[in-house]
Structure formats: C-alpha cells, structure tokens
Amino acid sequence: MTTTETGIKVADAGGIEDGEALVVDRDTTGHDDDIAVFHSDGAYYALDDTCSHGSASLADGWIEDGEVECPLHSARFCLRTGEPQCMPATLAARRHKVEERDGALYLFPGQEPAA
Amino acid sequence: MSTVDRVLIVGGGLAAVSLADALRSGGHTGDIVILSAEDHLPYDRPPLSKDVLLGRSGLEDIRLRPDEWYERVDFRTDARVASLDPDAGRVTLADGSEVTGDRIVLATGGVPRTPGGDPAVHVLRVWEDAERLRPRLVPGARVAVVGAGLIGAESAAVAAALGCEVTLIDPTEIPLLPVVGPEIATVLHARHAEAGIRCLNGGVESIERDGEFLRVAVTGLDEPVTADTVIAGIGIVPDTALAEAAGLTVDNGVVVDAGYRTSHPSVYAIGDVARRADEPRRHEHWDHARTSAERAAATLLGQDAPAQKAGWFWSDRHGSRLEGVGTMADAETRIVRGDAADGAFTVFGVAQGRLVAAAAIDRPRDIQAARRLVGRELPVDAAALADPATDLRKLLRARPVREER
C-alpha cells in the first residue's frame, strides 16, 4: 500500500480544534506547496497553504463559516471549493482530500476531494 | 421603487470593480457599464508604494480581475467623463459621446495633493506615478519624502531599502498618533531612523529648483534639504468635480447616506470620493472601497445591507506590518497586548465599555479578531484582552452587553 491509497496521517481525530488549522510541510507530502488542513464546524478541509494572491499562510487565517480569510489582505476562500469569495484573490486555492478514519485524519496530497 | 436595469459606474478602481462584483453576486442581470479614465484595466493600488516601487511586481501582477471577468461587464478604458446629468441619467464623455444608466455610481476616487509643479516632485496614486518614480530610486539618490503617513512612510522605507539617502519630513512629531495611539506610533516612527532615514519634524515652506536638484525649505531648519527627488505623501483631494457641477451636495467628498445615495435619488457615490453624512470622517482606505461598494450594491438591489464592520487598513514598512481598525483617538482607555519590546504587539482602544479601535504591529490574528469585535455590543474584559494567551475568538462568542434588535 502506498500513501496515495492510504493517505498521510496528519493528526489524531480531534487533534485540530474547531476554527484551527495545521500545516503539513511540502517535504512530508512531496507536493509543491505546504498544505493547510482546516477544521470548520465539524468538517475537515485541505487547501494549498500559500494564499493565491500573496504569500501568506492560510493556516494563519481566520476560519469561520466554512471559509478562511487570509491574514494579509483578507481575501476569503471557500474551504470546500477553494474558490475565492472576494478580492484581492482571483485564483482558486488547490484542494486536497482529507479523510477521517480509525480515529485519525489522513491527507491525500494532490487528490481532489469528492464533490 | 423602479427596477434597475443598467448601472453606470464612473471610475475604474477597486470600488468600481467591487460594486460590479457585488451587483452580480446579488443577482443583478442587467447591464453594468464601467467608465475608467485610466488606460489600464483595474489594478490594485496598495502595491504601488511597495512591491511595484521595489521592482518586484509589474502591472500584470497587480491586476484586480482575470480576463474572463470582463465578459460580465462593459468595461471601457480611457473613458473620461466630462459632465453628469442626474435627471436624465446620463454622462457625457470628453469625446462628446453619451452613456446612460438607470443609476449612476460615482467612484472617481481622489487626486493626490502636491506641493509643487516641478517634474522631480512625485506623487503616488496611479501606475504611471510609480513607473515614473521607480527609476529615480537608485543607490545614493537624495530623496526627500514629504508626509510620514501611510504612503510617505512606505515609499521612504522602499527608497531606503533601495540604497537612497532619505529624509522624511512631517509636521507632527510622531505621525499616525491619533489613528494608532502613542505606543504603536512611537515604535513605528523610530524604525525609520533605525533604517538610516533622517526624520525631520517641520512643515515644508517651499520647494525650489537649484540647477540639478531641489531645495526643500523646512520650518525651523536653517539649511534647506537638498534632494534629487521629492515624494509627496500629503493626502488626496476627493475628485468631486462631476458631482459639484451636477449640483449634488458636496462637503469634503460627495455626501451620501448609509446606503451610499447622494442628494440625487439616481446617483450614488462609493470609495474615496464618498463621505457618509452619518459618520465623523471620510474614509480613504482600500477596505472602505470594498465595503462601501457592497453596501451600495445592496441599496441598488433593494436588499439588506451587509453588517457594518469597523474600517480596517494596513501599511507595510521596514519588513513590518502595521494594521489598524477604527481610530484610536475615539478610545478613552487603551489596553496593550503583548510586549512592545518584542516589536510585535497590539493595542486595543476602549470607550464606554466597548472596543472602538485596535492597532497592531505584526499581529494579524489579533486584527482579524478586532475587525469582528470592534463596534459590537460585547463586554470588554481588559485582563483577557491584555493576555496574549487569550484566544480572541472565544471573546467573540461572549454574550452581548444588551440584546441586539
């Protein structure tokens, strides 16, 4: 089995508080950006960590109502779709699949979540 | 209320683009026409005094919207509006052509004040300004910056980083003090000197050419400051010419109500040019361009306005980020969170038991919380605010002081 099939374990279930995020380093995932794993209202999401507008870490942003607001210029992204919700961002954040399984959270870098 | 089919926006900056976005997301299917006097498609202005001057970003990098966006709006560049006829719902362009709209929205922004007409005296507002200034900022160039507010401080910091010999002149001893309070203003201002910038406290009496360079006379200073280039960051004058000629109420901006309606029912104003009659001051920040557009769109569409949030601004200089929410002068007491000696700290301003302002150096999370806390009817727990270990989001979940509605 490879991590492409099983995912990478990034936290225990409940290891990310609601409204918080953790960053999974690119060295761990092999992806070309760090990946932020968010917990918002009981659901988990993963996006590229670097804001598509600037250079900030979205994991440092404000997580609320299924969106994350970039700490630098307050661009907001939908956690589910990655789509920017307001200026100044114009490009969507790339999404990754997250799965809660056997009491842990698994990240699938580069794999889009099911719609 | 008559239906609004066609909205005509005069101006092509952030406010205009935000309004078009808010109208479309609010369900407006009619025409949106944007008349921009500039030659370029809309771009973000804050980077002009930072990454653009540093040569790190070009016009393409700071464009506000991708190509597809222009399929949804009729955007016209180089369209200078010469006059406005509110009763007819019509504007006349400089070339004599006419454009109509059921509603006309003025988003004309402002024009920078300048202390002199010499070509070596620069302002920083539009792309061309930055393009003209950038080649002047070479190592060893003597640069005098007039005004130590946001634009002045940022361009002074950039000029110093590029190796210029910078003098920063401001009539106040510690600039920005009323906005961010003494704790933050003092730390910020000291960073200029640490970066090798000579700070002068005085007013500019005259700027005169002396052969190859300029002589800037400063009050209380015997010798004028010698400069190859002068940058003026002394504010803008709202561009109210169209509104005034059309007979709209103008008083330090086009006067609007909370729904951004002017004194004429068919004409609205947003962004830097608009001044709310129900607020003590006119706002010139990026965030106001966006939020005023969102509220105006709600009025135009007959929808509920989004919640009013306190004004927010930021400024980048010397590798640090200043952010402010509201105005510290409105506060009766201030609470410091974190340690000023660390360089990164936050100050909260409280009046009548409510949070009215916040300012921070390199504490973006505190400001994100403050933007949601300021202006809300929440009890202020001074000890909790002062403790850096307090999760400010938990304060947001606190019960209101009194029931809203």
Coordinates of C-alpha atoms in Angstrom, one line a residue:
Chain A
M1 CA 0.0 0.0 0.0
T2 CA 1.3 3.5 -0.8
T3 CA 0.3 6.8 0.8
T4 CA -1.5 7.6 -2.5
E5 CA -4.0 4.9 -1.4
T6 CA -3.9 5.3 2.4
G7 CA -3.2 9.0 2.7
I8 CA -0.7 10.5 5.2
K9 CA -1.7 10.6 8.8
V10 CA -1.6 14.2 9.9
A11 CA -3.4 14.3 13.2
D12 CA -5.5 12.2 15.6
A13 CA -9.2 12.8 15.3
G14 CA -9.9 15.9 17.4
G15 CA -6.3 16.9 17.1
I16 CA -7.2 20.1 15.2
E17 CA -9.6 22.4 17.2
D18 CA -12.6 23.8 15.5
G19 CA -11.6 27.1 13.9
E20 CA -7.9 26.0 13.7
A21 CA -5.7 24.6 11.0
L22 CA -2.4 22.8 10.8
V23 CA 0.3 23.0 8.2
V24 CA 1.7 19.8 6.5
D25 CA 5.1 20.6 5.2
R26 CA 5.9 20.1 1.5
D27 CA 8.8 17.8 2.5
T28 CA 6.3 15.5 4.1
T29 CA 3.9 15.4 1.2
G30 CA 6.1 15.9 -1.9
H31 CA 3.5 18.5 -3.1
D32 CA 4.8 21.8 -4.4
D33 CA 3.3 23.9 -1.6
D34 CA 2.7 23.3 2.1
I35 CA -0.8 22.1 2.7
A36 CA -3.2 23.5 5.3
V37 CA -5.7 21.2 6.9
F38 CA -8.6 23.1 8.4
H39 CA -11.3 22.2 10.9
S40 CA -14.5 24.3 10.5
D41 CA -17.8 23.4 12.1
G42 CA -17.0 19.7 12.5
A43 CA -15.7 19.2 8.9
Y44 CA -12.1 18.9 7.7
Y45 CA -10.7 20.5 4.5
A46 CA -7.3 20.9 2.9
L47 CA -6.0 23.6 0.6
D48 CA -2.6 24.8 -0.6
D49 CA -1.3 26.8 2.4
T50 CA 0.0 29.8 0.4
C51 CA -2.7 32.4 -0.5
S52 CA -3.2 32.5 -4.2
H53 CA -2.9 36.3 -4.1
G54 CA 0.2 36.9 -2.0
S55 CA 2.5 34.9 0.2
A56 CA 0.7 34.5 3.5
S57 CA -0.1 31.2 5.1
L58 CA -3.8 30.5 5.0
A59 CA -3.4 28.3 8.1
D60 CA -2.7 31.5 10.0
G61 CA -6.0 32.9 8.7
W62 CA -9.4 33.4 10.3
I63 CA -11.5 30.2 9.9
E64 CA -15.3 30.7 10.1
D65 CA -18.4 29.5 8.4
G66 CA -16.7 27.2 6.0
E67 CA -14.3 29.9 4.8
V68 CA -10.8 31.0 5.6
E69 CA -9.8 34.7 5.5
C70 CA -6.2 35.4 4.6
P71 CA -4.3 37.2 7.4
L72 CA -2.6 39.6 5.0
H73 CA -5.2 41.2 2.7
S74 CA -8.4 39.5 3.9
A75 CA -9.1 37.5 0.7
R76 CA -11.6 34.8 1.6
F77 CA -11.6 31.3 0.2
C78 CA -14.4 28.7 0.4
L79 CA -12.9 25.7 2.3
R80 CA -15.0 23.2 0.3
T81 CA -14.4 24.5 -3.2
G82 CA -11.2 26.6 -2.8
E83 CA -12.9 29.4 -4.7
P84 CA -12.0 33.0 -3.8
Q85 CA -15.0 34.8 -2.3
C86 CA -13.7 38.3 -2.6
M87 CA -10.9 40.5 -3.7
P88 CA -7.9 40.7 -3.9
A89 CA -7.6 37.0 -4.7
T90 CA -8.7 35.9 -8.1
L91 CA -7.4 32.3 -8.3
A92 CA -8.8 29.3 -6.5
A93 CA -6.8 27.6 -3.9
R94 CA -5.9 24.0 -4.9
R95 CA -7.8 21.4 -2.8
H96 CA -6.8 18.1 -1.4
K97 CA -8.7 15.2 0.0
V98 CA -8.9 14.7 3.8
E99 CA -10.4 11.6 5.4
E100 CA -11.2 10.8 9.0
R101 CA -10.6 7.1 9.6
D102 CA -9.9 4.9 12.5
G103 CA -9.6 7.8 14.9
A104 CA -7.2 9.8 12.8
L105 CA -7.0 12.3 9.9
Y106 CA -5.4 11.3 6.7
L107 CA -4.4 13.7 3.9
F108 CA -4.2 12.8 0.3
P109 CA -1.9 15.4 -1.3
G110 CA -2.8 16.2 -4.9
Q111 CA -6.1 14.3 -4.8
E112 CA -9.2 16.4 -5.2
P113 CA -11.9 15.7 -2.7
A114 CA -15.2 14.2 -3.9
A115 CA -17.7 16.9 -4.9
Chain B
M1 CA -39.0 51.6 -6.5
S2 CA -38.3 51.4 -10.2
T3 CA -36.3 48.5 -11.4
V4 CA -32.7 49.0 -12.1
D5 CA -31.6 47.5 -15.4
R6 CA -28.5 49.4 -16.2
V7 CA -25.9 50.6 -13.7
L8 CA -23.3 53.1 -14.9
I9 CA -20.2 53.3 -12.8
V10 CA -17.8 56.3 -13.2
G11 CA -14.3 55.3 -12.2
G12 CA -12.3 52.1 -12.7
G13 CA -10.6 51.4 -9.3
L14 CA -11.3 48.9 -6.6
A15 CA -14.6 50.4 -5.6
A16 CA -15.9 50.2 -9.2
V17 CA -14.8 46.6 -9.6
S18 CA -16.2 45.6 -6.1
L19 CA -19.5 47.1 -7.0
A20 CA -19.8 45.2 -10.2
D21 CA -18.9 42.0 -8.3
A22 CA -21.4 42.7 -5.5
L23 CA -24.2 43.5 -8.1
R24 CA -23.6 40.3 -9.9
S25 CA -23.4 38.1 -6.8
G26 CA -26.6 39.9 -5.6
G27 CA -28.4 38.7 -8.7
H28 CA -28.3 41.7 -10.9
T29 CA -28.6 40.5 -14.5
G30 CA -28.9 43.9 -16.2
D31 CA -26.0 45.8 -17.8
I32 CA -23.1 47.1 -15.8
V33 CA -21.1 49.8 -17.6
I34 CA -17.8 51.0 -16.1
L35 CA -16.1 54.1 -17.4
S36 CA -12.5 54.3 -16.4
A37 CA -10.4 57.4 -17.2
E38 CA -7.3 55.2 -17.0
D39 CA -5.6 53.4 -19.9
H40 CA -5.3 50.2 -18.0
L41 CA -7.6 47.5 -16.8
P42 CA -8.2 47.8 -13.0
Y43 CA -5.2 47.1 -10.8
D44 CA -4.6 47.0 -7.1
R45 CA -3.1 50.3 -5.8
P46 CA -1.5 49.4 -2.4
P47 CA 1.4 47.5 -4.1
L48 CA 2.4 50.7 -5.9
S49 CA 4.2 52.1 -2.9
K50 CA 5.7 48.7 -2.0
D51 CA 6.4 45.8 -4.5
V52 CA 6.0 47.9 -7.6
L53 CA 8.5 50.5 -6.4
L54 CA 10.8 47.7 -5.4
G55 CA 10.6 46.4 -8.9
R56 CA 9.1 43.1 -7.7
S57 CA 5.7 43.4 -9.3
G58 CA 4.5 44.6 -12.7
L59 CA 1.1 45.8 -13.9
E60 CA 0.1 42.2 -14.8
D61 CA 0.9 41.0 -11.3
I62 CA -1.4 43.5 -9.7
R63 CA -4.4 43.3 -12.0
L64 CA -7.6 43.0 -10.0
R65 CA -9.5 40.7 -12.2
P66 CA -8.8 38.0 -14.8
D67 CA -9.7 38.3 -18.5
E68 CA -13.0 36.3 -18.1
W69 CA -14.3 38.8 -15.7
Y70 CA -14.7 41.4 -18.5
E71 CA -17.3 39.2 -20.2
R72 CA -19.7 40.1 -17.5
V73 CA -19.3 43.9 -17.5
D74 CA -19.0 46.5 -20.2
F75 CA -15.6 48.0 -19.1
R76 CA -14.3 50.9 -21.1
T77 CA -10.8 52.3 -20.6
D78 CA -9.7 55.8 -21.5
A79 CA -13.3 57.0 -21.0
R80 CA -13.1 60.4 -19.3
V81 CA -16.4 61.7 -18.1
A82 CA -16.8 65.4 -18.7
S83 CA -20.2 66.0 -17.2
L84 CA -23.1 64.4 -15.4
D85 CA -26.8 65.0 -15.9
P86 CA -28.5 63.2 -12.9
D87 CA -32.1 63.9 -14.0
A88 CA -31.5 62.5 -17.5
G89 CA -29.4 59.6 -16.0
R90 CA -26.7 60.4 -18.4
V91 CA -23.0 61.3 -18.6
T92 CA -21.1 62.9 -21.4
L93 CA -17.6 61.8 -22.2
A94 CA -14.7 64.1 -23.1
D95 CA -15.1 63.0 -26.7
G96 CA -18.7 64.2 -26.7
S97 CA -20.3 60.7 -26.7
E98 CA -23.1 60.0 -24.2
V99 CA -23.7 57.0 -21.9
T100 CA -26.9 56.4 -19.9
G101 CA -27.8 54.4 -16.8
D102 CA -30.8 53.9 -14.6
R103 CA -28.5 54.5 -11.7
I104 CA -25.1 56.3 -11.8
V105 CA -22.5 55.5 -9.3
L106 CA -19.6 57.9 -8.8
A107 CA -16.3 56.0 -7.9
T108 CA -14.0 58.7 -9.0
G109 CA -11.6 58.5 -6.1
G110 CA -9.2 61.3 -5.4
V111 CA -6.3 63.3 -6.7
P112 CA -3.1 63.5 -4.7
R113 CA -2.2 66.8 -3.2
T114 CA 1.2 68.1 -4.5
P115 CA 3.4 70.7 -3.0
G116 CA 4.8 71.9 -6.3
G117 CA 4.8 71.5 -10.1
D118 CA 8.5 70.6 -10.6
P119 CA 8.8 67.3 -12.5
A120 CA 11.1 66.0 -9.8
V121 CA 8.2 66.3 -7.3
H122 CA 6.4 63.0 -7.4
V123 CA 3.1 61.7 -6.0
L124 CA 2.0 58.1 -5.8
R125 CA -1.5 57.2 -6.8
V126 CA -1.7 55.6 -10.2
W127 CA 0.5 53.1 -12.1
E128 CA 2.2 55.9 -14.1
D129 CA 3.2 57.6 -10.9
A130 CA 5.1 54.5 -9.8
E131 CA 6.6 53.9 -13.2
R132 CA 7.9 57.5 -13.3
L133 CA 9.3 57.3 -9.7
R134 CA 10.9 53.9 -9.8
P135 CA 14.0 54.8 -11.9
R136 CA 14.7 57.7 -9.6
L137 CA 15.2 55.5 -6.6
V138 CA 18.8 54.4 -7.3
P139 CA 21.6 53.9 -4.7
G140 CA 22.9 57.3 -3.5
A141 CA 19.9 59.3 -4.8
R142 CA 18.9 62.0 -2.3
V143 CA 15.2 61.6 -1.7
A144 CA 13.0 63.9 0.4
V145 CA 9.7 62.5 1.4
V146 CA 7.1 65.0 2.4
G147 CA 4.5 63.5 4.8
A148 CA 5.0 60.5 7.0
G149 CA 1.6 58.9 6.8
L150 CA 1.0 55.6 5.1
I151 CA 2.2 56.4 1.5
G152 CA 5.0 58.6 2.7
A153 CA 6.3 56.1 5.3
E154 CA 6.1 53.2 2.8
S155 CA 7.9 55.0 0.0
A156 CA 10.5 56.3 2.4
A157 CA 11.1 52.7 3.6
V158 CA 11.3 51.4 0.0
A159 CA 13.7 54.2 -1.0
A160 CA 16.0 53.4 2.0
A161 CA 15.9 49.7 1.1
L162 CA 17.0 50.6 -2.4
G163 CA 20.0 52.5 -1.1
C164 CA 18.7 56.1 -1.4
E165 CA 19.7 58.8 1.1
V166 CA 16.2 59.5 2.6
T167 CA 14.9 62.5 4.5
L168 CA 11.4 62.1 5.9
I169 CA 9.6 65.4 6.7
D170 CA 6.4 65.7 8.7
P171 CA 4.8 68.5 10.7
T172 CA 3.8 66.2 13.5
E173 CA 6.5 64.8 15.9
I174 CA 5.1 61.3 15.8
P175 CA 3.0 60.6 12.7
L176 CA -0.2 58.5 12.9
L177 CA -0.5 59.0 16.6
P178 CA -4.3 59.8 16.6
V179 CA -5.0 56.8 14.4
V180 CA -3.0 54.1 16.1
G181 CA -2.2 55.6 19.5
P182 CA 1.2 56.6 21.1
E183 CA 2.5 53.1 21.9
I184 CA 2.5 51.9 18.3
A185 CA 3.1 55.2 16.6
T186 CA 6.3 55.7 18.6
V187 CA 7.7 52.3 17.8
L188 CA 6.8 52.7 14.1
H189 CA 8.4 56.1 13.8
A190 CA 11.6 55.0 15.5
R191 CA 12.1 52.3 12.8
H192 CA 12.7 55.0 10.1
A193 CA 15.7 56.2 12.0
E194 CA 16.9 52.7 12.6
A195 CA 16.7 52.1 8.8
G196 CA 19.0 55.1 8.3
I197 CA 16.3 57.6 7.4
R198 CA 16.7 61.2 8.6
C199 CA 13.5 62.3 10.2
L200 CA 12.6 66.0 10.3
N201 CA 9.8 67.5 12.3
G202 CA 8.5 70.5 10.5
G203 CA 6.4 71.9 7.7
V204 CA 7.5 72.3 4.1
E205 CA 7.7 76.0 3.3
S206 CA 8.9 75.8 -0.3
I207 CA 10.4 73.5 -2.8
E208 CA 12.7 75.3 -5.2
R209 CA 14.9 74.1 -8.1
D210 CA 18.6 74.8 -7.9
G211 CA 20.2 73.6 -11.0
E212 CA 20.2 69.8 -10.9
F213 CA 18.5 69.4 -7.6
L214 CA 15.7 70.7 -5.4
R215 CA 15.9 72.6 -2.2
V216 CA 13.2 71.8 0.3
A217 CA 12.8 74.5 3.0
V218 CA 11.5 73.1 6.2
T219 CA 10.2 75.2 9.1
G220 CA 12.7 75.6 12.0
L221 CA 15.6 74.4 9.8
D222 CA 18.4 76.8 8.8
E223 CA 19.5 74.9 5.8
P224 CA 17.1 73.6 3.2
V225 CA 17.1 69.8 2.5
T226 CA 18.8 69.1 -0.8
A227 CA 17.1 66.4 -2.9
D228 CA 17.3 64.9 -6.3
T229 CA 13.7 63.6 -6.0
V230 CA 10.8 64.7 -3.7
I231 CA 7.9 62.3 -3.0
A232 CA 4.8 63.9 -1.6
G233 CA 2.5 61.8 0.6
I234 CA 0.3 64.5 1.9
G235 CA -3.1 63.1 1.2
I236 CA -5.7 63.3 -1.6
V237 CA -8.5 65.7 -2.6
P238 CA -11.7 63.8 -3.4
D239 CA -12.5 64.1 -7.0
T240 CA -15.9 65.7 -6.7
A241 CA -15.8 67.9 -9.8
L242 CA -18.5 66.0 -11.7
A243 CA -20.8 65.9 -8.6
E244 CA -20.3 69.6 -7.9
A245 CA -21.0 70.7 -11.4
A246 CA -24.2 68.5 -11.4
G247 CA -25.4 70.2 -8.2
L248 CA -25.1 67.3 -5.8
T249 CA -24.3 68.0 -2.2
V250 CA -20.5 68.1 -1.7
D251 CA -18.7 68.7 1.5
N252 CA -15.3 67.1 1.8
G253 CA -16.5 64.4 -0.6
V254 CA -19.8 63.6 -2.2
V255 CA -22.2 63.4 0.7
V256 CA -24.0 60.1 0.9
D257 CA -26.4 58.3 3.3
A258 CA -25.7 54.9 4.9
G259 CA -26.9 53.3 1.7
Y260 CA -24.4 55.4 -0.4
R261 CA -27.2 57.5 -2.0
T262 CA -26.2 61.1 -2.9
S263 CA -28.6 64.0 -2.7
H264 CA -30.0 62.9 -6.1
P265 CA -32.1 59.7 -6.0
S266 CA -30.5 58.3 -9.2
V267 CA -26.9 58.9 -8.2
Y268 CA -24.7 57.1 -5.7
A269 CA -21.1 57.5 -4.6
I270 CA -18.6 54.9 -3.2
G271 CA -15.0 54.6 -2.3
D272 CA -12.6 57.5 -1.5
V273 CA -14.9 60.2 -3.1
A274 CA -17.9 59.4 -0.9
R275 CA -18.4 60.8 2.6
R276 CA -21.1 59.3 4.8
A277 CA -23.3 62.0 6.4
D278 CA -23.7 59.8 9.5
E279 CA -20.0 59.3 10.1
P280 CA -17.5 61.7 11.6
R281 CA -14.9 61.4 8.8
R282 CA -14.4 60.4 5.2
H283 CA -12.6 57.0 4.7
E284 CA -9.8 56.6 2.1
H285 CA -8.7 53.1 2.7
W286 CA -8.8 50.0 0.4
D287 CA -11.2 48.2 2.7
H288 CA -13.7 51.1 2.5
A289 CA -13.6 50.9 -1.3
R290 CA -14.7 47.3 -1.0
T291 CA -17.3 47.6 1.8
S292 CA -18.9 50.8 0.5
A293 CA -19.4 49.1 -2.8
E294 CA -21.0 46.1 -1.1
R295 CA -23.4 48.3 0.8
A296 CA -24.2 50.4 -2.3
A297 CA -25.0 47.2 -4.2
A298 CA -27.4 46.2 -1.5
T299 CA -29.2 49.5 -1.8
L300 CA -29.3 49.4 -5.5
L301 CA -30.8 45.9 -5.5
G302 CA -33.2 46.6 -2.6
Q303 CA -31.5 44.0 -0.4
D304 CA -30.4 44.1 3.3
A305 CA -27.0 45.7 3.7
P306 CA -24.2 43.5 4.9
A307 CA -23.3 44.1 8.6
Q308 CA -21.3 47.2 9.1
K309 CA -17.7 46.5 10.1
A310 CA -15.2 48.9 11.5
G311 CA -12.8 50.4 9.0
W312 CA -9.5 48.5 8.5
F313 CA -6.2 49.5 7.0
W314 CA -2.7 48.2 6.7
S315 CA 0.7 49.5 5.9
D316 CA 4.0 47.7 5.2
R317 CA 7.3 49.3 6.0
H318 CA 10.8 48.1 7.1
G319 CA 9.7 44.5 7.0
S320 CA 6.9 45.1 9.5
R321 CA 3.1 45.3 9.0
L322 CA 1.0 47.9 10.7
E323 CA -2.7 47.3 10.8
G324 CA -5.5 49.4 12.3
V325 CA -9.2 49.0 13.0
G326 CA -11.2 52.1 13.7
T327 CA -9.4 55.2 15.1
M328 CA -7.5 55.2 18.4
A329 CA -8.5 58.8 19.1
D330 CA -12.0 57.5 19.7
A331 CA -10.8 55.5 22.7
E332 CA -10.9 56.6 26.3
T333 CA -8.5 53.9 27.5
R334 CA -6.0 51.7 25.8
I335 CA -5.0 48.1 26.5
V336 CA -1.7 46.7 25.4
R337 CA -1.5 43.1 24.4
G338 CA 2.0 41.6 24.1
D339 CA 5.3 43.4 24.7
A340 CA 6.3 46.5 22.8
A341 CA 9.9 45.4 23.3
D342 CA 9.3 42.3 21.1
G343 CA 8.3 44.6 18.2
A344 CA 5.1 42.7 17.6
F345 CA 2.2 43.8 19.8
T346 CA -1.4 45.0 19.7
V347 CA -3.2 48.0 21.3
F348 CA -7.0 47.9 21.9
G349 CA -8.9 51.1 22.4
V350 CA -12.0 51.1 24.6
A351 CA -14.7 53.7 25.1
Q352 CA -17.8 53.3 27.2
G353 CA -17.1 49.7 27.9
R354 CA -16.9 48.8 24.2
L355 CA -14.0 48.1 21.9
V356 CA -13.7 51.0 19.5
A357 CA -10.3 50.6 17.9
A358 CA -7.3 48.4 17.6
A359 CA -3.8 48.7 16.1
A360 CA -1.1 46.2 15.8
I361 CA 2.4 45.6 14.5
D362 CA 2.9 42.1 13.0
R363 CA -0.1 40.6 14.9
P364 CA -2.5 39.8 12.0
R365 CA -4.6 37.3 14.1
D366 CA -5.4 40.0 16.7
I367 CA -6.5 42.3 14.0
Q368 CA -8.7 39.7 12.3
A369 CA -10.4 39.3 15.7
A370 CA -10.5 43.1 16.3
R371 CA -12.3 43.6 12.9
R372 CA -15.1 41.4 14.3
L373 CA -15.0 42.7 17.8
V374 CA -14.9 46.5 17.2
G375 CA -18.3 48.1 17.2
R376 CA -20.1 45.1 18.6
E377 CA -22.0 45.2 21.9
L378 CA -19.7 42.9 23.7
P379 CA -18.4 43.3 27.2
V380 CA -14.7 44.3 27.2
D381 CA -12.6 42.1 29.6
A382 CA -9.4 44.2 29.9
A383 CA -7.4 41.4 31.5
A384 CA -8.4 38.9 28.9
L385 CA -7.5 41.3 26.0
A386 CA -4.2 42.1 27.6
D387 CA -3.2 38.4 28.0
P388 CA -1.6 37.1 24.8
A389 CA -2.7 33.6 25.8
T390 CA -6.4 34.5 25.4
D391 CA -8.0 33.1 22.3
L392 CA -9.7 36.2 21.0
R393 CA -12.2 34.1 19.1
K394 CA -13.6 32.9 22.4
L395 CA -14.4 36.6 23.3
L396 CA -16.4 36.8 20.1
R397 CA -18.7 34.0 21.4
A398 CA -19.3 36.0 24.6
R399 CA -22.8 37.3 25.2
P400 CA -23.8 40.8 24.0
V401 CA -24.0 43.5 26.6
R402 CA -27.5 44.2 25.6
E403 CA -29.7 42.3 23.2
E404 CA -29.3 43.5 19.6
R405 CA -32.7 44.1 17.9

